[in-house]
Coordinates of C-alpha atoms in Angstrom, one line a residue:
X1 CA 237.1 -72.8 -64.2
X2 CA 234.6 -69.6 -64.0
X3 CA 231.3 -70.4 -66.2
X4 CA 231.7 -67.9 -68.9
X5 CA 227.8 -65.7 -68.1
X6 CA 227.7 -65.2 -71.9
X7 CA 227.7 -69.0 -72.6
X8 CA 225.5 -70.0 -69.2
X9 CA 222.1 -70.6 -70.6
X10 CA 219.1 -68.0 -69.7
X11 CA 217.0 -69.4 -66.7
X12 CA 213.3 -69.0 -68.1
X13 CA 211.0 -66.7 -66.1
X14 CA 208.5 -68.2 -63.7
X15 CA 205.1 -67.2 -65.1
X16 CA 203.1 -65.5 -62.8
X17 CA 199.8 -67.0 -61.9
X18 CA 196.9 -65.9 -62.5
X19 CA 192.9 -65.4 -61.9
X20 CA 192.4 -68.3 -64.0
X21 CA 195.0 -70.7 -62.4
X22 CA 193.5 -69.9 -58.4
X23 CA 190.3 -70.7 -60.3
X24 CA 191.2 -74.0 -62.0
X25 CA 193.3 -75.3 -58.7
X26 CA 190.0 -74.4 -56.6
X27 CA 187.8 -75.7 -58.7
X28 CA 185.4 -72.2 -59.4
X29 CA 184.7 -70.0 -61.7
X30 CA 186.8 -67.3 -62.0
X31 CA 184.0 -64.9 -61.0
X32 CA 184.4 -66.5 -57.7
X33 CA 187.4 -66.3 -57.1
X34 CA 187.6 -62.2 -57.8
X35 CA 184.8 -62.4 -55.1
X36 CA 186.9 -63.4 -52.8
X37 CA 189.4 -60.9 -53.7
X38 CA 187.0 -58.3 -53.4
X39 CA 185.4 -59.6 -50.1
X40 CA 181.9 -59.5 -51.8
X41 CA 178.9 -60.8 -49.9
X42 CA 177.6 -64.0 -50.6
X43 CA 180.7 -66.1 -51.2
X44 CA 180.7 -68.9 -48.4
X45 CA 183.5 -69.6 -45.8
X46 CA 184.5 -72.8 -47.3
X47 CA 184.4 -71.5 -51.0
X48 CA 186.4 -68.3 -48.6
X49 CA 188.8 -71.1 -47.9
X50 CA 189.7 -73.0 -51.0
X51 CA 190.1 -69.7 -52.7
X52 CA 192.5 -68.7 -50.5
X53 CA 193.9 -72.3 -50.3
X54 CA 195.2 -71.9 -54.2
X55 CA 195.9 -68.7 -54.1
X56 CA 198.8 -69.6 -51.3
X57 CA 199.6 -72.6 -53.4
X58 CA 200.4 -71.2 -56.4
X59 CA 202.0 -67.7 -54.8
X60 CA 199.3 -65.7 -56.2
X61 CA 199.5 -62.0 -55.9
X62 CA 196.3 -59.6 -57.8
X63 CA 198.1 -57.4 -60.3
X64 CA 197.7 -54.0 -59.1
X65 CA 197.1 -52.2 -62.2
X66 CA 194.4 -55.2 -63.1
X67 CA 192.7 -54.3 -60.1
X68 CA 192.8 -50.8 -60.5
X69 CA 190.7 -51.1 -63.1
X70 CA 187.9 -52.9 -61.1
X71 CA 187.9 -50.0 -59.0
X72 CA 190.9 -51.1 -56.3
X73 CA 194.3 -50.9 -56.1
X74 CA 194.7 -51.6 -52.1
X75 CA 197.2 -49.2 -52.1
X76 CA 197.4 -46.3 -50.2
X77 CA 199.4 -43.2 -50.9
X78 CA 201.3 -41.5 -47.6
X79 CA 203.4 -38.3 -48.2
X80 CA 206.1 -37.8 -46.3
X81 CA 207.3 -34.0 -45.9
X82 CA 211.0 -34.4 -44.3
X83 CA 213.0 -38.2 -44.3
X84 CA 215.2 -37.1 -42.0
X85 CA 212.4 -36.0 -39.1
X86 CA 212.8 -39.1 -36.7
X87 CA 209.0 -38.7 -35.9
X88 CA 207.8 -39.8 -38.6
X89 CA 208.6 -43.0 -38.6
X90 CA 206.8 -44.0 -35.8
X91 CA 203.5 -42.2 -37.7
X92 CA 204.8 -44.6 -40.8
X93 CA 204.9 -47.7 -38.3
X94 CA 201.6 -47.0 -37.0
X95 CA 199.9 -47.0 -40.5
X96 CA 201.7 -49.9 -41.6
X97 CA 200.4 -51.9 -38.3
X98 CA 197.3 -51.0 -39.0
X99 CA 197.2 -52.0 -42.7
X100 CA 199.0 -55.3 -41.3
X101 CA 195.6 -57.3 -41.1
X102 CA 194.3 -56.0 -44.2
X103 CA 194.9 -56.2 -47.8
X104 CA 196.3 -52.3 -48.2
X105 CA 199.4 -51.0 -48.6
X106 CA 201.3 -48.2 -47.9
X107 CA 203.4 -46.3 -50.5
X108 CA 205.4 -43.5 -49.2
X109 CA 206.5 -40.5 -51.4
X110 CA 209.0 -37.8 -50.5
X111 CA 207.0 -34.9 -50.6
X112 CA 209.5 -32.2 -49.6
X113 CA 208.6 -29.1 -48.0
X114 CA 207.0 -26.7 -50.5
X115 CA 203.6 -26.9 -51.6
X116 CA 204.8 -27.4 -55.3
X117 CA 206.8 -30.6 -54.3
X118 CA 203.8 -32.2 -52.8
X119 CA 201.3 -31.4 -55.1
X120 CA 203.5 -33.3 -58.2
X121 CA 203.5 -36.3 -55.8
X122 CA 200.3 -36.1 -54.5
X123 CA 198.9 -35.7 -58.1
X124 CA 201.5 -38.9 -59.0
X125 CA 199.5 -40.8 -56.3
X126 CA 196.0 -40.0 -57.9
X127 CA 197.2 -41.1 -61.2
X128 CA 198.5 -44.3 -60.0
X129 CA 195.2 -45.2 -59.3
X130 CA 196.1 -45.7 -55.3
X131 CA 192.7 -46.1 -53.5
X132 CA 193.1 -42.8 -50.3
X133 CA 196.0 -40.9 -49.1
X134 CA 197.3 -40.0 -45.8
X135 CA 199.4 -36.5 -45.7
X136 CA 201.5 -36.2 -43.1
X137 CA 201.7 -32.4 -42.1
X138 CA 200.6 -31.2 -45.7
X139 CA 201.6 -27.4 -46.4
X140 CA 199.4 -26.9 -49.9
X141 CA 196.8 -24.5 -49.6
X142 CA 193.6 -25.5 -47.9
X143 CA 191.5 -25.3 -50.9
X144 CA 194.2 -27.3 -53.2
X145 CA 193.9 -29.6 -50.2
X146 CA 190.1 -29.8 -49.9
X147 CA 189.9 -30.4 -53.8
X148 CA 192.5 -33.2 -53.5
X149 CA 190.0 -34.7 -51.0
X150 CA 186.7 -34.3 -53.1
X151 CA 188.7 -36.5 -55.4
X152 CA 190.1 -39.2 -53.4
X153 CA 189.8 -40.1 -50.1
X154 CA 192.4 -38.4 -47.7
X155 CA 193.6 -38.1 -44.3
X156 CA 195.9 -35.6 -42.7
X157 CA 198.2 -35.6 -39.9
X158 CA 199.5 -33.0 -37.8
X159 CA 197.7 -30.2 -39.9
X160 CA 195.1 -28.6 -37.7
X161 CA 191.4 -27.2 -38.8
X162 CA 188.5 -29.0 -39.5
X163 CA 186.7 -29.6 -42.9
X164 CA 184.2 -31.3 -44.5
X165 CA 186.1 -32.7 -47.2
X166 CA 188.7 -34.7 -45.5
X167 CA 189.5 -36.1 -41.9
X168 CA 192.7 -35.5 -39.9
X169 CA 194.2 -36.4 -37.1
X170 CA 196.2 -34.1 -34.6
X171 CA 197.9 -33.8 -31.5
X172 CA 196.7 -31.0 -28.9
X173 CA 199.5 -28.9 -29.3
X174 CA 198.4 -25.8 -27.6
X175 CA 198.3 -28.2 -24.3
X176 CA 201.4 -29.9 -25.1
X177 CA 204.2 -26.6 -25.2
X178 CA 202.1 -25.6 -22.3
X179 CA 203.1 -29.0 -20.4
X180 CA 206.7 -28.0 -21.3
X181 CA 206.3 -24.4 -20.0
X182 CA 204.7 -25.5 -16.9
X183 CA 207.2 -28.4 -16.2
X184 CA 209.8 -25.5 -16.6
X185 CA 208.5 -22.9 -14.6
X186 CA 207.6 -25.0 -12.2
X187 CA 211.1 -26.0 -11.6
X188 CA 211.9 -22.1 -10.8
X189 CA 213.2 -21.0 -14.6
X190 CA 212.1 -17.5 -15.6
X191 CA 214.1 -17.1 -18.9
X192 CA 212.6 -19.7 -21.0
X193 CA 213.3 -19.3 -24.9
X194 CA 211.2 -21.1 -27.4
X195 CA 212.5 -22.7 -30.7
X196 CA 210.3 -22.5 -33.9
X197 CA 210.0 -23.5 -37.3
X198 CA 209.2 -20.6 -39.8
X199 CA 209.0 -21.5 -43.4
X200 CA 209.7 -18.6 -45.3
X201 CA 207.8 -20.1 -48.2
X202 CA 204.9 -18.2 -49.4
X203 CA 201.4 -19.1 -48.7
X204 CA 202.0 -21.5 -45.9
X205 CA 199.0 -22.3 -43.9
X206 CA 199.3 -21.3 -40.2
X207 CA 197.2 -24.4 -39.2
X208 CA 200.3 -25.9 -39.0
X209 CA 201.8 -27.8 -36.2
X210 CA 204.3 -25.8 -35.2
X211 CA 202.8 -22.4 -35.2
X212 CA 200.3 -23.3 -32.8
X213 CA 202.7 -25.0 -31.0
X214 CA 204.6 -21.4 -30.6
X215 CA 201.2 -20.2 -29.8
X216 CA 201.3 -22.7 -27.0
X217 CA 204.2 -21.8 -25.5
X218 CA 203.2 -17.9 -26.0
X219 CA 199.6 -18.6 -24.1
X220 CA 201.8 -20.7 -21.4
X221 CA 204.2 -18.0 -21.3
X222 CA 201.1 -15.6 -20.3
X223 CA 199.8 -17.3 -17.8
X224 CA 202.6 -17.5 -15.8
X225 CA 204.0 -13.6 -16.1
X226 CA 206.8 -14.5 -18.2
X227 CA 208.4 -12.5 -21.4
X228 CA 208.1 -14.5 -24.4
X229 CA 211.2 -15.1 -26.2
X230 CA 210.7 -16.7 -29.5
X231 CA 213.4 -17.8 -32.0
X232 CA 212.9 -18.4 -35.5
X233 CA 214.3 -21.6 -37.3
X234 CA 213.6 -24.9 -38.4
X235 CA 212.8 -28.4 -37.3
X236 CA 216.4 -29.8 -38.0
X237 CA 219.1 -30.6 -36.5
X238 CA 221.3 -27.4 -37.7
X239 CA 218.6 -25.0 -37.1
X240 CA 218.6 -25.9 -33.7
X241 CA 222.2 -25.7 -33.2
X242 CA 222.0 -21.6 -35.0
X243 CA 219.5 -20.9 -33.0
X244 CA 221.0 -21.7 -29.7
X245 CA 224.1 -20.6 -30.7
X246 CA 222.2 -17.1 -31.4
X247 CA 220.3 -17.6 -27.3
X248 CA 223.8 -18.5 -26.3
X249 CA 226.0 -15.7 -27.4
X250 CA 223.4 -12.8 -25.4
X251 CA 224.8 -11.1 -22.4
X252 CA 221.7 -12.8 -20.5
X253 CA 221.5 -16.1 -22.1
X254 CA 217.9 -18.2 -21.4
X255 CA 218.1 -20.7 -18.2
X256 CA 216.1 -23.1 -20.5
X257 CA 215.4 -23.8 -24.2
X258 CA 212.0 -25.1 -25.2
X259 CA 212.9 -26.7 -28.9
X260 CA 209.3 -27.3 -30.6
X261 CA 210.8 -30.8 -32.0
X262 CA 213.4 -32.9 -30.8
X263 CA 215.5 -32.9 -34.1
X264 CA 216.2 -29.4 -33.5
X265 CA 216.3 -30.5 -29.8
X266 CA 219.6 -32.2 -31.0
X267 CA 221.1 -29.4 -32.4
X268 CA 220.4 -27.0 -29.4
X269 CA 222.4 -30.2 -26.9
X270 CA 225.5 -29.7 -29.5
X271 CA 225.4 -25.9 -29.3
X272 CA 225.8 -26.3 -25.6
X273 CA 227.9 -28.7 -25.4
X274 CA 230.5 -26.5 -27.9
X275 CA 229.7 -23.8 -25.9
X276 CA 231.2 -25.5 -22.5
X277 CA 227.9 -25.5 -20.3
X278 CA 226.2 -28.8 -18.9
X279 CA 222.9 -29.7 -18.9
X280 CA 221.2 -29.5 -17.2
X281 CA 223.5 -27.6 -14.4
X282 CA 223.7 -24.6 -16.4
X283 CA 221.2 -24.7 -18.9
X284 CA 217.9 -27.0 -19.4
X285 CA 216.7 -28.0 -22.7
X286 CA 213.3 -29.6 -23.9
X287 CA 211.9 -31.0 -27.2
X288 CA 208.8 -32.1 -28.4
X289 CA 208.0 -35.7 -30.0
X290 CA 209.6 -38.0 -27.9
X291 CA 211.2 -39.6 -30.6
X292 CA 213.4 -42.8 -29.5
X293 CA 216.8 -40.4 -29.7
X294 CA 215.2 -38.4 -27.1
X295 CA 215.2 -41.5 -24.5
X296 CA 218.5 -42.5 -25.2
X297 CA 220.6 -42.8 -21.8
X298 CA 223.0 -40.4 -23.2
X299 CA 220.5 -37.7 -24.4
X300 CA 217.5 -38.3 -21.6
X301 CA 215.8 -35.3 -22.9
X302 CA 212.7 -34.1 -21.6
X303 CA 209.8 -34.3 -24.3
X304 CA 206.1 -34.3 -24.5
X305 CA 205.3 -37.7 -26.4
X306 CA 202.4 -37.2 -29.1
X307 CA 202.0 -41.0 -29.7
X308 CA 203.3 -40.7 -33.1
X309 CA 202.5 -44.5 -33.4
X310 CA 198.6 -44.0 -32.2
X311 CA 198.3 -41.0 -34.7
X312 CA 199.3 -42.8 -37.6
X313 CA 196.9 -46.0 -36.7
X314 CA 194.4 -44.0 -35.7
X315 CA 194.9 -41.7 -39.6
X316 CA 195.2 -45.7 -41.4
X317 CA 191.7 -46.5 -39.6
X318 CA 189.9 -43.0 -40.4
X319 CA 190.9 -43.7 -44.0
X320 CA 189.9 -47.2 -44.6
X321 CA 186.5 -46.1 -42.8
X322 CA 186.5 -43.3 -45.8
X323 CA 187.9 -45.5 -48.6
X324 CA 185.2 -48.5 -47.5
X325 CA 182.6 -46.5 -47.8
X326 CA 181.9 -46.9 -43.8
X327 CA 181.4 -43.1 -43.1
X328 CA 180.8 -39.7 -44.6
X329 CA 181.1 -37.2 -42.5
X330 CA 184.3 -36.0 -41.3
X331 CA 186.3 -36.5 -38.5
X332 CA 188.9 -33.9 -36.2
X333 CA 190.9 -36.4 -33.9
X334 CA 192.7 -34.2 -31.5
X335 CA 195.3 -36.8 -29.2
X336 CA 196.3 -35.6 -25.5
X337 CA 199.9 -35.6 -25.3
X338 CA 201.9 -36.2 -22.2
X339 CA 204.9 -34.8 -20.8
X340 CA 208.0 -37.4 -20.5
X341 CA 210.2 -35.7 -17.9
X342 CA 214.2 -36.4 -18.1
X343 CA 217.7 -35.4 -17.1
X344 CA 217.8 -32.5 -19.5
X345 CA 215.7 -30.5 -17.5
X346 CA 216.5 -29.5 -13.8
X347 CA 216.5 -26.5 -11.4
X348 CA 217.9 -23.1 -12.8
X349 CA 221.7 -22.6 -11.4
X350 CA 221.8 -20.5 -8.6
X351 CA 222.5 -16.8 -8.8

């Protein structure tokens, strides 16, 4: 018969252990023991030891909001703009490898895509005490940003400029739509259309990723005598499908479609598969990011790779420099990206 779970008697709580208990088990004060938590100097590598020893013992874990009030929480806030982007988890796993031999943490928080949205959770961060923040492609305005920064330490990725107030970390993207440009035209195509993101929102910063990538692909463009041929969309999967089903539909469709991000990347390869053309035999298509869709057998799309996972180490690093009091002055890291050929892109058909 079925215990009745009204009748079953309550299981009592484990009690969580604490400063006092690590201290007791070791045998030192407790002042030692938040020495060790702290890594302060003078504490010795044996007394490093037994601390530790207890602390694993008993399943010890600091209380964040204790430790907030000593001055750390170990946490570190990272805003995410767009969940569905499949780039940015490989920035995510790049922090979090990072963090891996330390005692931070990453939380993430949805940010969305207007600057309102990730102001509320980048002020949400701050008031959760969390100890820096990495902001992954941050659209609020630069001096909303900058006095973000003059309050707790902060990182950026993807957003170009420099300042004094924080660091970021970027990927040359100029360079990198001109590698996909050049791998194109170099291949013989003349009608090469570009994908972008425009945010209609107001007051969006143009140091953002993708307008100097379409700047890229413009200045590419240039330099080898071709027309520019720009759509306006978004990074997502169904703004790359309306835009090339808008390239698609012309009486003198593009030979090749340069998709500033492979998510849209995926929505140009169903547009042209609906449409009845191959790729590449008909028409070539190339994204940006390298995600792991993009080297999937059936996809093989050609993509400049930004090292997603190298930008979001090298972002977890610059802000534990910051947060640890290591450095002041800030840093622009600009990454070389490379271009990934595959069998998306081939020889224009012949006339």
């Amino acid at each position: 018969m079925a215990a009745d779970p009204e009748t079953e008697p309550l299981v009592p709580a484990v009690r969580r252990a604490t400063i006092a208990d690590v201290a007791s088990r070791a045998n030192v004060s407790t002042a030692a023991v938040s020495k060790v938590l702290r890594n302060a100097y003078g504490v010795s590598p044996a007394m490093q030891d037994r601390v530790r020893a207890a602390m694993a013992e008993l399943n010890y874990r600091p209380h964040a909001a204790a430790r907030g009030m000593r001055g750390q929480t170990y946490t570190i806030g990272v805003l995410i703009p767009d969940l569905r982007n499949p780039f940015f988890p490989e920035l995510i796993e790049g922090i979090a490898d990072h963090f891996a031999g330390t005692e931070y943490q990453a939380l993430l928080g949805p940010g969305g895509s207007t600057p309102e949205s990730q102001a509320r959770i980048t002020e949400a961060m701050i008031d959760r005490r969390m100890d820096g923040l990495i902001m992954i492609a941050p659209v609020v305005p630069r001096g909303q940003l900058e006095s973000t920064a003059r309050t707790i330490p902060t990182v950026t990725i993807g957003r170009h400029g420099r300042s004094s107030d924080f660091d970021a970390v970027v990927d040359d993207d100029i360079t990198g739509a001109g590698l996909i440009v050049d791998h194109l035209a170099e291949l013989g195509h003349r009608r090469i259309a570009h994908i972008e993101h425009r945010d209609t929102t107001r007051g969006i910063p143009t140091t953002m990723p993708q307008t100097v990538r379409a700047e890229g692909y413009r200045q590419a463009m240039h330099r080898h005598g071709l027309e520019v041929d720009v759509v306006s969309s978004t990074y997502s999967e169904e703004g790359g499908y309306t835009a090339a089903r808008d390239l698609l539909s012309r009486p003198v469709r593009p030979t090749a479609i340069f998709a500033g991000a492979d998510v849209a990347a995926i929505g140009v390869l169903n547009a042209v598969f609906e449409a009845g053309l191959r790729i590449p035999e008909d028409i070539s298509v190339a994204g940006y990011d390298n995600t792991t869709v993009a080297a999937m057998g059936p996809i093989s799309l050609t993509s400049v790779d930004q090292d997603g996972h190298l930008m979001g180490a090298n972002a977890a690093r610059l802000l534990l420099e910051r947060v640890e009091g290591k450095r002041r002055r800030s840093v622009l890291l600009s990454l070389s990206p490379t271009l990934i050929p595959r069998r998306s892109t081939a020889p224009p058909p012949a006339k």
